[in-house]
CSV table of C-alpha atoms in Angstrom, one decimal:
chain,number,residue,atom,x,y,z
A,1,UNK,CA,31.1,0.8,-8.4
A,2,UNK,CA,33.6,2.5,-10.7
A,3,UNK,CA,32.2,1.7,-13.4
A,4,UNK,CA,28.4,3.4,-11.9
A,5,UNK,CA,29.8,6.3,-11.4
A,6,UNK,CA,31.3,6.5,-14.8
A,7,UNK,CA,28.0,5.6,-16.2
A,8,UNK,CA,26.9,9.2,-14.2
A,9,UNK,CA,29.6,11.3,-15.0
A,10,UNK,CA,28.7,10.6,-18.8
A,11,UNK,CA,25.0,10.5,-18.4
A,12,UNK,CA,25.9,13.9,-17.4
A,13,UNK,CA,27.7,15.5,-19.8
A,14,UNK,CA,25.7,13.8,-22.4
A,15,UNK,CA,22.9,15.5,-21.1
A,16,UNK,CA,24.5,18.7,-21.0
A,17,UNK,CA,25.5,18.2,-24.6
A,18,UNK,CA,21.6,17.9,-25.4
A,19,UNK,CA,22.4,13.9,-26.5
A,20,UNK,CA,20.4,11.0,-26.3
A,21,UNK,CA,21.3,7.8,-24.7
A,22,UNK,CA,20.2,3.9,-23.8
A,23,UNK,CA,21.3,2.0,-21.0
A,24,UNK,CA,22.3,-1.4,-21.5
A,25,UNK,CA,22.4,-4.1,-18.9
A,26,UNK,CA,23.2,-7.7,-18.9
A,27,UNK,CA,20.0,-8.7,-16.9
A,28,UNK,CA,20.8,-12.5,-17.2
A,29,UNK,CA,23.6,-15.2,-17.9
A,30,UNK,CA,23.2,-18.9,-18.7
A,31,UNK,CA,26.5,-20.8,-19.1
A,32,UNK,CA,29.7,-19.1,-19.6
A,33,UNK,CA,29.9,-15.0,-20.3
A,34,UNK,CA,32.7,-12.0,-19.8
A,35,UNK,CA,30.5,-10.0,-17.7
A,36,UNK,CA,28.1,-11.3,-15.4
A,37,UNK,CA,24.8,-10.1,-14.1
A,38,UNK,CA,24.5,-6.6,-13.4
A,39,UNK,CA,27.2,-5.2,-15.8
A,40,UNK,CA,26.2,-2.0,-17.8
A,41,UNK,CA,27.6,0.2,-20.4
A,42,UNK,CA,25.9,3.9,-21.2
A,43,UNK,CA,25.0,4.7,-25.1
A,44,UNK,CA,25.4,8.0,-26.3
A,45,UNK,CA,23.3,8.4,-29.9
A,46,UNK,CA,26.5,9.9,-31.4
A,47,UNK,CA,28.3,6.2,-30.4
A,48,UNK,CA,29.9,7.1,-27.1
A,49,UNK,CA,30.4,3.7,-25.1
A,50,UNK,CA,30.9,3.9,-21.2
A,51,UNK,CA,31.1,0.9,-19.2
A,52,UNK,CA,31.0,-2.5,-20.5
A,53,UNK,CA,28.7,-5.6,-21.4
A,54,UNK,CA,31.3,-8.1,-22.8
A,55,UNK,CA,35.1,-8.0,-23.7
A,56,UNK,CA,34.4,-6.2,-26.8
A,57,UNK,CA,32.5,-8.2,-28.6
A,58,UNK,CA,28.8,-7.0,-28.0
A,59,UNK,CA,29.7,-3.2,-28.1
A,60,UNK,CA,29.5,-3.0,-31.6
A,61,UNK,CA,26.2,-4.8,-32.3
A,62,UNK,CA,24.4,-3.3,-29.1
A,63,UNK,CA,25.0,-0.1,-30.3
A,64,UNK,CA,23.5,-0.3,-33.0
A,65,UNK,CA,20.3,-1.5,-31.5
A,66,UNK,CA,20.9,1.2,-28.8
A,67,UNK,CA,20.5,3.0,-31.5
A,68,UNK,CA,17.1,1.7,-32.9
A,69,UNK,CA,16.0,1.6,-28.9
A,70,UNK,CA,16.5,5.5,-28.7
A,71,UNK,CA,15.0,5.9,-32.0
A,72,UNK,CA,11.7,4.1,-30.9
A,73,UNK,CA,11.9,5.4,-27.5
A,74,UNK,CA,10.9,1.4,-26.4
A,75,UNK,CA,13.2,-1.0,-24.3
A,76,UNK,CA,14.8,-4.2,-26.0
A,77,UNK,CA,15.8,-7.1,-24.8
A,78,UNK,CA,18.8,-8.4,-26.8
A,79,UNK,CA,19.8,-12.5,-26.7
A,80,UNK,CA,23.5,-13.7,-28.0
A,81,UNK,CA,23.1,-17.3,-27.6
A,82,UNK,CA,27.0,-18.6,-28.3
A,83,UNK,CA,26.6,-22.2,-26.8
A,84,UNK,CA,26.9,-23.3,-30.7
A,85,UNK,CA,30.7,-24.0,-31.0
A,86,UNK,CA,30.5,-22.0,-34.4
A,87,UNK,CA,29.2,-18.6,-32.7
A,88,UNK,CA,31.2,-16.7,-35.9
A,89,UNK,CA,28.0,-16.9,-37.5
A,90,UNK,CA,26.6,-14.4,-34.9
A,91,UNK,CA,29.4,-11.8,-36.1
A,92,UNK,CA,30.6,-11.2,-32.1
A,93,UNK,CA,33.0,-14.1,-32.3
A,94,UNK,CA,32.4,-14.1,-28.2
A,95,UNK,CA,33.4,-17.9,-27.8
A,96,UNK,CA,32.1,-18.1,-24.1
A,97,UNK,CA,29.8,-20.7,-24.7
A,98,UNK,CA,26.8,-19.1,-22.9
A,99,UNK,CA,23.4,-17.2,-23.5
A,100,UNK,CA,23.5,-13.4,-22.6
A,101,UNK,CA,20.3,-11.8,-21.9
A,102,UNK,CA,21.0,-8.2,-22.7
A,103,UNK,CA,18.3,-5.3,-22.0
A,104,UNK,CA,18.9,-2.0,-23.5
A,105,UNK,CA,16.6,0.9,-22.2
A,106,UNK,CA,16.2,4.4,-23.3
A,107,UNK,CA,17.1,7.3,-20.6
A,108,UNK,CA,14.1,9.5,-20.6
A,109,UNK,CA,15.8,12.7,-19.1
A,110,UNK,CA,12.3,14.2,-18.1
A,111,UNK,CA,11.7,10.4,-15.7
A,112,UNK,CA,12.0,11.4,-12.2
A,113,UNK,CA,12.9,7.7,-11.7
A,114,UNK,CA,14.7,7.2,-14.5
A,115,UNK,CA,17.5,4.2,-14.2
A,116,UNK,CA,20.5,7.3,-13.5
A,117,UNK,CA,18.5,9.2,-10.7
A,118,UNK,CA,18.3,5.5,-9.5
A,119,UNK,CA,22.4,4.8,-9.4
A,120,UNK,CA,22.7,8.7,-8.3
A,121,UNK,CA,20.2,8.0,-5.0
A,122,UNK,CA,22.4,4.7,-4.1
A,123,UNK,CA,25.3,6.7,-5.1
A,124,UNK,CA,24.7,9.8,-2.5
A,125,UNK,CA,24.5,7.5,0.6
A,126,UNK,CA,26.7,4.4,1.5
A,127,UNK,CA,24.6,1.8,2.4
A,128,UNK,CA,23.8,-1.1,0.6
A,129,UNK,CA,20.8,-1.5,-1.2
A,130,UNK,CA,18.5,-3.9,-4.0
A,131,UNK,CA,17.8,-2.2,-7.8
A,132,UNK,CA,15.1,-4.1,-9.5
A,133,UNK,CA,15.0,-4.3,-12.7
A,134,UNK,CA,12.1,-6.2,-14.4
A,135,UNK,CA,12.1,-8.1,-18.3
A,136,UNK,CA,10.5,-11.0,-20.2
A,137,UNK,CA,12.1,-13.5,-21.7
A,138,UNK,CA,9.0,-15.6,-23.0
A,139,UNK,CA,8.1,-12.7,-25.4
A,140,UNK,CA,10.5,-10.5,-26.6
A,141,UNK,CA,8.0,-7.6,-27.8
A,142,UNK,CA,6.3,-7.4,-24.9
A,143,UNK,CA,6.6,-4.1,-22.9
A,144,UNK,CA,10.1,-4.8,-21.0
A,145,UNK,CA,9.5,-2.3,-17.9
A,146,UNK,CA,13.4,-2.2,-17.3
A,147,UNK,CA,15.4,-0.7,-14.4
A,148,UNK,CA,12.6,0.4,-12.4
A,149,UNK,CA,12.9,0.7,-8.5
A,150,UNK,CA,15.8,1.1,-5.4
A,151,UNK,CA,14.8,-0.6,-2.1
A,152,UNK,CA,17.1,0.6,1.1
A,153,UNK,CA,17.2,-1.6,4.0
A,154,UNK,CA,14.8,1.3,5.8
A,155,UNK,CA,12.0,0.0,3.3
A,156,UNK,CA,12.4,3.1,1.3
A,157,UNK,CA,11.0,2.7,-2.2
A,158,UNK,CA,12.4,4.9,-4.7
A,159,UNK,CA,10.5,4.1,-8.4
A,160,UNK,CA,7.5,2.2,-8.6
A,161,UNK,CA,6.4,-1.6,-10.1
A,162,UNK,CA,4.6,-1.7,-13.6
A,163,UNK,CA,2.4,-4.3,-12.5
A,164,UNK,CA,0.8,-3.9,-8.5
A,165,UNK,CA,-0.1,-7.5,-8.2
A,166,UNK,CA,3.5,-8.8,-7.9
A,167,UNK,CA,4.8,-6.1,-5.1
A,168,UNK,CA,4.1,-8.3,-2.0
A,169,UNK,CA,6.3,-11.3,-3.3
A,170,UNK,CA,8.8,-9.4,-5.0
A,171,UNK,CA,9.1,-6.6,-1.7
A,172,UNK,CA,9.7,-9.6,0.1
A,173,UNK,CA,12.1,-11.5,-2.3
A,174,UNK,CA,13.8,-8.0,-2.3
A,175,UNK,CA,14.5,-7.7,1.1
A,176,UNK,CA,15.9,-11.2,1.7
A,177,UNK,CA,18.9,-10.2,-0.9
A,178,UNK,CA,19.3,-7.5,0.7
A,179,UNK,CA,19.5,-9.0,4.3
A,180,UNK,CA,21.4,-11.9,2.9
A,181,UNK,CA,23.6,-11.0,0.4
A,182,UNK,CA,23.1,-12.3,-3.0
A,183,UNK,CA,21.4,-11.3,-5.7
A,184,UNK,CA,19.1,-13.4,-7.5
A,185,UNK,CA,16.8,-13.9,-10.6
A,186,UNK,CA,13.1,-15.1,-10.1
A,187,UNK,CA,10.2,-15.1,-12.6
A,188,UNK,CA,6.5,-14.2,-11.6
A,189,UNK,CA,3.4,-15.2,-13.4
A,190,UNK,CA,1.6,-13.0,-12.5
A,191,UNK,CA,-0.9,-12.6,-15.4
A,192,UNK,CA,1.6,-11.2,-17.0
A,193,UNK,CA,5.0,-13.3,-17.1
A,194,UNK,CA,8.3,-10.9,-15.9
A,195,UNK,CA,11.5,-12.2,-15.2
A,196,UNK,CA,13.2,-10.3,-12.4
A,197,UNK,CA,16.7,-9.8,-11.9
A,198,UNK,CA,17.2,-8.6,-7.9
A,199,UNK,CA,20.5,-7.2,-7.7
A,200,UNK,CA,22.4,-6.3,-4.4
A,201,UNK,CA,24.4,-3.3,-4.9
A,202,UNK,CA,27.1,-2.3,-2.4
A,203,UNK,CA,28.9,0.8,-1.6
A,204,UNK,CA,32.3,1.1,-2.6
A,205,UNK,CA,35.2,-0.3,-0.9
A,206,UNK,CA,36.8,2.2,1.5
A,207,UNK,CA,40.3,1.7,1.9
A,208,UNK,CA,42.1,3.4,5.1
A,209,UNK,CA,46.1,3.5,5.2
A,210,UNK,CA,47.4,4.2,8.0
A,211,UNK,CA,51.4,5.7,7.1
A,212,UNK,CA,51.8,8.1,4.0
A,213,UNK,CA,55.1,7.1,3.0
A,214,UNK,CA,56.2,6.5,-0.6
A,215,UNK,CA,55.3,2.9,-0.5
A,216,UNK,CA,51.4,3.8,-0.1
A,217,UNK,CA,51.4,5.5,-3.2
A,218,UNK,CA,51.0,2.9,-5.5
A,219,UNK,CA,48.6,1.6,-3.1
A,220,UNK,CA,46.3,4.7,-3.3
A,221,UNK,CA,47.2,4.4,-7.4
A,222,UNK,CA,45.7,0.7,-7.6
A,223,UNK,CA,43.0,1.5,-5.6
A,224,UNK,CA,42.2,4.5,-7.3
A,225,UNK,CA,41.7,2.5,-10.5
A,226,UNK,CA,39.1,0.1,-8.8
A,227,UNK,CA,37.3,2.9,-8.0
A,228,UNK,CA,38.0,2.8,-4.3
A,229,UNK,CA,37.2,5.4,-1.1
A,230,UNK,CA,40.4,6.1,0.4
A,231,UNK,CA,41.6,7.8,3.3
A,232,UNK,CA,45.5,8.5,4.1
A,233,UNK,CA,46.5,8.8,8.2
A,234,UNK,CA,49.9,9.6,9.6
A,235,UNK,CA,51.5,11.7,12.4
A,236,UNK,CA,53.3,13.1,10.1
A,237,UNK,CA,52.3,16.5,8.2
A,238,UNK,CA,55.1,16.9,5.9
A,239,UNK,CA,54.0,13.7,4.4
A,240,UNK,CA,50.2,13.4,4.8
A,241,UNK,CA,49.5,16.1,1.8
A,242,UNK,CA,47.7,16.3,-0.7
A,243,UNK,CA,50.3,16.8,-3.1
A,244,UNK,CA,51.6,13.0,-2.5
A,245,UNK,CA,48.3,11.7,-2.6
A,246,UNK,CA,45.9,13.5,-5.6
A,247,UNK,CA,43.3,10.3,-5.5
A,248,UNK,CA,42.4,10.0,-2.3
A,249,UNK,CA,39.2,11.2,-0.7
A,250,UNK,CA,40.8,12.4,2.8
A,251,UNK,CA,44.4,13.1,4.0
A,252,UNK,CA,44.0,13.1,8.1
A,253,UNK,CA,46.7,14.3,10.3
A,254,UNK,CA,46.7,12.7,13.6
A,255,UNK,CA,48.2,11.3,16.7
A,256,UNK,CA,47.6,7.4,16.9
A,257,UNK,CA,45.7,7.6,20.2
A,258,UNK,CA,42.5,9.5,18.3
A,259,UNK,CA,42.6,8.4,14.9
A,260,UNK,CA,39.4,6.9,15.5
A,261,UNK,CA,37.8,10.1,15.7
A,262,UNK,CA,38.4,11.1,12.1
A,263,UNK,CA,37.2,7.7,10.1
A,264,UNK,CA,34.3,5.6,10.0
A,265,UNK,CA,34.3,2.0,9.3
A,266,UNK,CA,31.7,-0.7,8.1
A,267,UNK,CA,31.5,-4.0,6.9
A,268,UNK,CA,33.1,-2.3,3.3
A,269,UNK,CA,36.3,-1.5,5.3
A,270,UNK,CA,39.2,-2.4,5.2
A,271,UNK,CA,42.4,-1.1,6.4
A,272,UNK,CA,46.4,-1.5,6.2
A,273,UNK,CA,49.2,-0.7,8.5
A,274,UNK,CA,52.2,0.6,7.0
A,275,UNK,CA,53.6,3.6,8.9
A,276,UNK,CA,56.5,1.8,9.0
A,277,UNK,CA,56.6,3.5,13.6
A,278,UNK,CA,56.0,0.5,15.7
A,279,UNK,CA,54.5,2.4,18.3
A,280,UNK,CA,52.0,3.8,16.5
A,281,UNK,CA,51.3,0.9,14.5
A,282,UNK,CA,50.3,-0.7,17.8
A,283,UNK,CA,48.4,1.7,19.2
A,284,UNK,CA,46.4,2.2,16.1
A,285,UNK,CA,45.9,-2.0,15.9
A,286,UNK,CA,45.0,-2.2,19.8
A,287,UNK,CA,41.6,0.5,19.0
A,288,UNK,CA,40.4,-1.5,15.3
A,289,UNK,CA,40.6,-4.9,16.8
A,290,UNK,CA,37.5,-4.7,19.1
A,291,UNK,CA,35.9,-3.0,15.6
A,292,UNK,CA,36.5,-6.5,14.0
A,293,UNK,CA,36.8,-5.1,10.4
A,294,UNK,CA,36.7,-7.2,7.3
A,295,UNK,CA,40.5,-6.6,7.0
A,296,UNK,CA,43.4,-5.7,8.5
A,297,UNK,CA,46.6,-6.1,7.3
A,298,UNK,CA,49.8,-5.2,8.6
A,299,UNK,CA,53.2,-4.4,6.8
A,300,UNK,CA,56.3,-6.0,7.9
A,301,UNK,CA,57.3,-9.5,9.0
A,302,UNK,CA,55.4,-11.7,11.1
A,303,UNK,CA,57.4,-11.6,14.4
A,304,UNK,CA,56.8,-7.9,14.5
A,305,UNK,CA,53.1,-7.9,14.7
A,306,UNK,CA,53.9,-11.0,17.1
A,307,UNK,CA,55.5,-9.2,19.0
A,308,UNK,CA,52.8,-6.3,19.3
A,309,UNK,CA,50.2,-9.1,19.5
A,310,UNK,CA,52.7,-10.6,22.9
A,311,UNK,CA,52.5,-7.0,24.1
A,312,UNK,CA,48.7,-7.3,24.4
A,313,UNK,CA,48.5,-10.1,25.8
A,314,UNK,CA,51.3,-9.2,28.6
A,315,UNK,CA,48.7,-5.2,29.3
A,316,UNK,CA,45.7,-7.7,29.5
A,317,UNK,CA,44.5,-6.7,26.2
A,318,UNK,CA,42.3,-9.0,24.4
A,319,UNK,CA,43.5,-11.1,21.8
A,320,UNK,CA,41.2,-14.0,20.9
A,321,UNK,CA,40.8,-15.8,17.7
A,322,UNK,CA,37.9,-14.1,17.0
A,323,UNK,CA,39.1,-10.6,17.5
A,324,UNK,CA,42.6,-11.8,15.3
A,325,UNK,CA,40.5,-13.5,12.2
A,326,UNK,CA,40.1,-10.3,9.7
A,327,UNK,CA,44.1,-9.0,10.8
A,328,UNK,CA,46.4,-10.2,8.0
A,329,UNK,CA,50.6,-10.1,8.9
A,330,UNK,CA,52.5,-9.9,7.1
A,331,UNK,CA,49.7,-8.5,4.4
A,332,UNK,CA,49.9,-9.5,0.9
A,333,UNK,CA,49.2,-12.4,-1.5
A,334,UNK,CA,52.5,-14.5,-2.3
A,335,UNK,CA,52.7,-13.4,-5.9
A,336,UNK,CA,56.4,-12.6,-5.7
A,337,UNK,CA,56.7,-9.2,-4.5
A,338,UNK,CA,59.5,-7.5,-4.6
A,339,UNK,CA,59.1,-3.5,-4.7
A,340,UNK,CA,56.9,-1.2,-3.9
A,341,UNK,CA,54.3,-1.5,-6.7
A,342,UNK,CA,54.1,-5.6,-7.0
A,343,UNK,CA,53.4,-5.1,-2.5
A,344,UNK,CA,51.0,-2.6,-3.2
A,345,UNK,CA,49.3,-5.4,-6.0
A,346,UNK,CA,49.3,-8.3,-3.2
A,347,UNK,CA,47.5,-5.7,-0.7
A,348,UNK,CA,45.5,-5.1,-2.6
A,349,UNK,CA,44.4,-8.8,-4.4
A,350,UNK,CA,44.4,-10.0,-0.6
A,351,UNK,CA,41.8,-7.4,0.3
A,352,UNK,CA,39.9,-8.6,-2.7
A,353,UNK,CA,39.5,-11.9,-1.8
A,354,UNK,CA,38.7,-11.2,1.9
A,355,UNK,CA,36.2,-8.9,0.3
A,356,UNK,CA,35.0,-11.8,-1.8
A,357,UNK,CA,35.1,-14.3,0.4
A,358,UNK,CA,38.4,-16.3,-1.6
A,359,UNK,CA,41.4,-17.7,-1.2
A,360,UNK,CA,43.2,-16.3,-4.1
A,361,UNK,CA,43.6,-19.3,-6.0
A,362,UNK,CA,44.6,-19.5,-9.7
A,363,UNK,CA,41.6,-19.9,-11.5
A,364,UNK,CA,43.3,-22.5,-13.6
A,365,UNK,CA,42.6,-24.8,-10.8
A,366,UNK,CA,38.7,-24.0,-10.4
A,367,UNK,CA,36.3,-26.0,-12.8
A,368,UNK,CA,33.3,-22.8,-11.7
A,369,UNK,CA,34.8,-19.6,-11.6
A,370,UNK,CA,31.2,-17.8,-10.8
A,371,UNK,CA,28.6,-19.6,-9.3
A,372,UNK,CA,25.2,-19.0,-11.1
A,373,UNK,CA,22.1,-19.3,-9.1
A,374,UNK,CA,19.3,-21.5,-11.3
A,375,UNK,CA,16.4,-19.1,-11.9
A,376,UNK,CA,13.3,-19.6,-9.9
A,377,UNK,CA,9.7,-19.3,-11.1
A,378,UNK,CA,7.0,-17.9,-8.6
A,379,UNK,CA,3.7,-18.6,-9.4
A,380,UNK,CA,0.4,-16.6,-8.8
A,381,UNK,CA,-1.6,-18.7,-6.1
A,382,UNK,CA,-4.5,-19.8,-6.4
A,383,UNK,CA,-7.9,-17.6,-5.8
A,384,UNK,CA,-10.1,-19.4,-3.2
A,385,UNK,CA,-13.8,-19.5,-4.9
């Protein structure tokens, strides 16, 4: 999501600054790669790079042909194929052992639906939604349509398809990422061949503390680098400013009984207690629980949110598994911390995995660290004569 709205900003000011650019996007991944799927980095013609498609070792080379694409004013699709152990010979050096499928578009400023005003419309709402972006593999100087359409889970098409015949099947295949999660890479022959890569793009994370003392600081700082929404709550008005708190979004001032009415939460929501007030703590925990969101952690050692947990019970409050499977006490990953800034980096992983669906394991101990759908072919049925 950061890393979008980076792409903007410079889209912007490139723009401003009367300079061409080229998007590129790693449309597809077979093997081992850096980036996965979906990652982009913005060209300027004067060799501004923002974003990323690799750990350093495309840049160089895919600006270069960013430069030829903006030159032409035609779309390339780029393949590093590194799964020869000797990959030197390629001059990247990337040593990933994988094929990266790489498409690098031209922004035409005067497109309405040009591949910014397409992050810019998912940007202006927060809601999840699928960008399409359509390619061929089969033959590299074909047309390569690119980043080309936004579907919202209201049906609401922004962009259009190059080719009509494949918008049932690929409307369809849109809408089931959407409803189910993942995003996914099909091919249609369709007369023509093009590969599709339908990507599921969420709104960013928002992050709600609840205390504003000088341990949620490094909190907002972390989270501010990840590019998340965040929203500071506390009684207390000497310390809820925004003088303590530059990055975040919101600074609320409010008594625990209505903090409800100044935040929103969704399924990208998660939250930490850490005012450090016991009473308020609880009071605050006893309106999100019935909200079930995807996290709630809770500073402090376990027997104190027992003990608010025991209060519950005792008022007739309900306190099921269910209701207790998102709230996370004492909150953290075990990494060691000590001070303020290594808590702030355990809150923070532990939301990430939650987010992720992880357990925080050392990746030393995985043999897949991603999970690569196979690509699917869809085929044009048959005419009935």
């Amino acid at each position: 999501m950061k890393e979008l709205k980076d792409i903007v900003t410079a889209f912007d000011i490139a723009e401003k600054n009367g300079l061409q650019t080229a998007l590129a996007t790693v449309v597809h991944v077979e093997g081992s790669s850096y980036r996965r799927a979906g990652a982009r980095m913005l060209i300027t013609e004067n060799g501004q790079l923002t974003g990323a498609i690799s750990g350093g070792c495309l840049e160089g080379d895919a600006l270069r042909k960013a430069r030829l694409v903006m030159a032409q004013s035609k779309p390339m699709l780029v393949t590093y194929d590194t799964t020869d152990d000797d990959d030197a010979k390629f001059g990247v050096g990337l040593g990933c052992n994988g094929i990266i499928h790489i498409l690098i578009e031209p922004v035409f400023t005067a497109k309405k639906d040009n591949p910014i005003q397409l992050f810019k419309k998912f940007l202006s709402r927060r809601e999840p939604v699928v960008l399409i972006t359509l390619f061929t593999m089969n033959d590299k100087q074909a047309a390569q349509p690119g980043t080309c359409l936004l579907l919202n889970k209201d049906k609401q098409i922004t962009g259009k398809f190059p080719d009509e015949a494949i918008t049932t099947d690929l409307l369809s295949d849109a809408m089931d990422v959407l409803q189910h999660g993942n995003s996914v890479t099909k091919t249609y022959l369709y007369g023509d061949k093009f590969t599709c890569f339908i990507e599921l793009m969420q709104p960013a994370v928002s992050l709600v503390i609840f205390g504003a003392g000088n341990d949620a600081i490094p909190l907002v700082q972390i989270a501010s680098v990840l590019g998340w929404q965040i929203y500071i709550v506390d009684g207390r008005s000497n310390y809820a400013i925004p003088e303590r708190f530059p990055q975040a979004q919101k600074i609320i001032t409010s008594k625990a009984e209505n903090v409800l009415e100044h935040i929103v939460i969704d399924e990208r929501t998660v939250i930490i207690l850490m005012t450090h007030n016991y009473n308020y703590d609880s009071c605050v925990l006893k309106q999100l629980l019935p909200l079930k969101p995807s996290y709630i952690g809770v500073l402090g050692p376990q027997k104190r949110l027992q003990k608010i947990l025991d209060e519950f019970a005792q008022n007739g409050e309900k306190t099921s598994p269910e209701l207790l499977e998102n709230v996370f006490g004492p909150a953290g990953l075990d990494i060691g911390s000590e001070n303020a800034d290594e808590i702030a980096l355990s809150i923070i992983a532990e939301m990430q995995a939650v987010l992720k669906t992880r357990t925080g394991t050392s990746l030393r101990y995985k043999t897949i660290i991603h999970n690569r759908m196979p690509q699917q072919i869809i085929q044009q049925p048959m005419l009935k004569q």
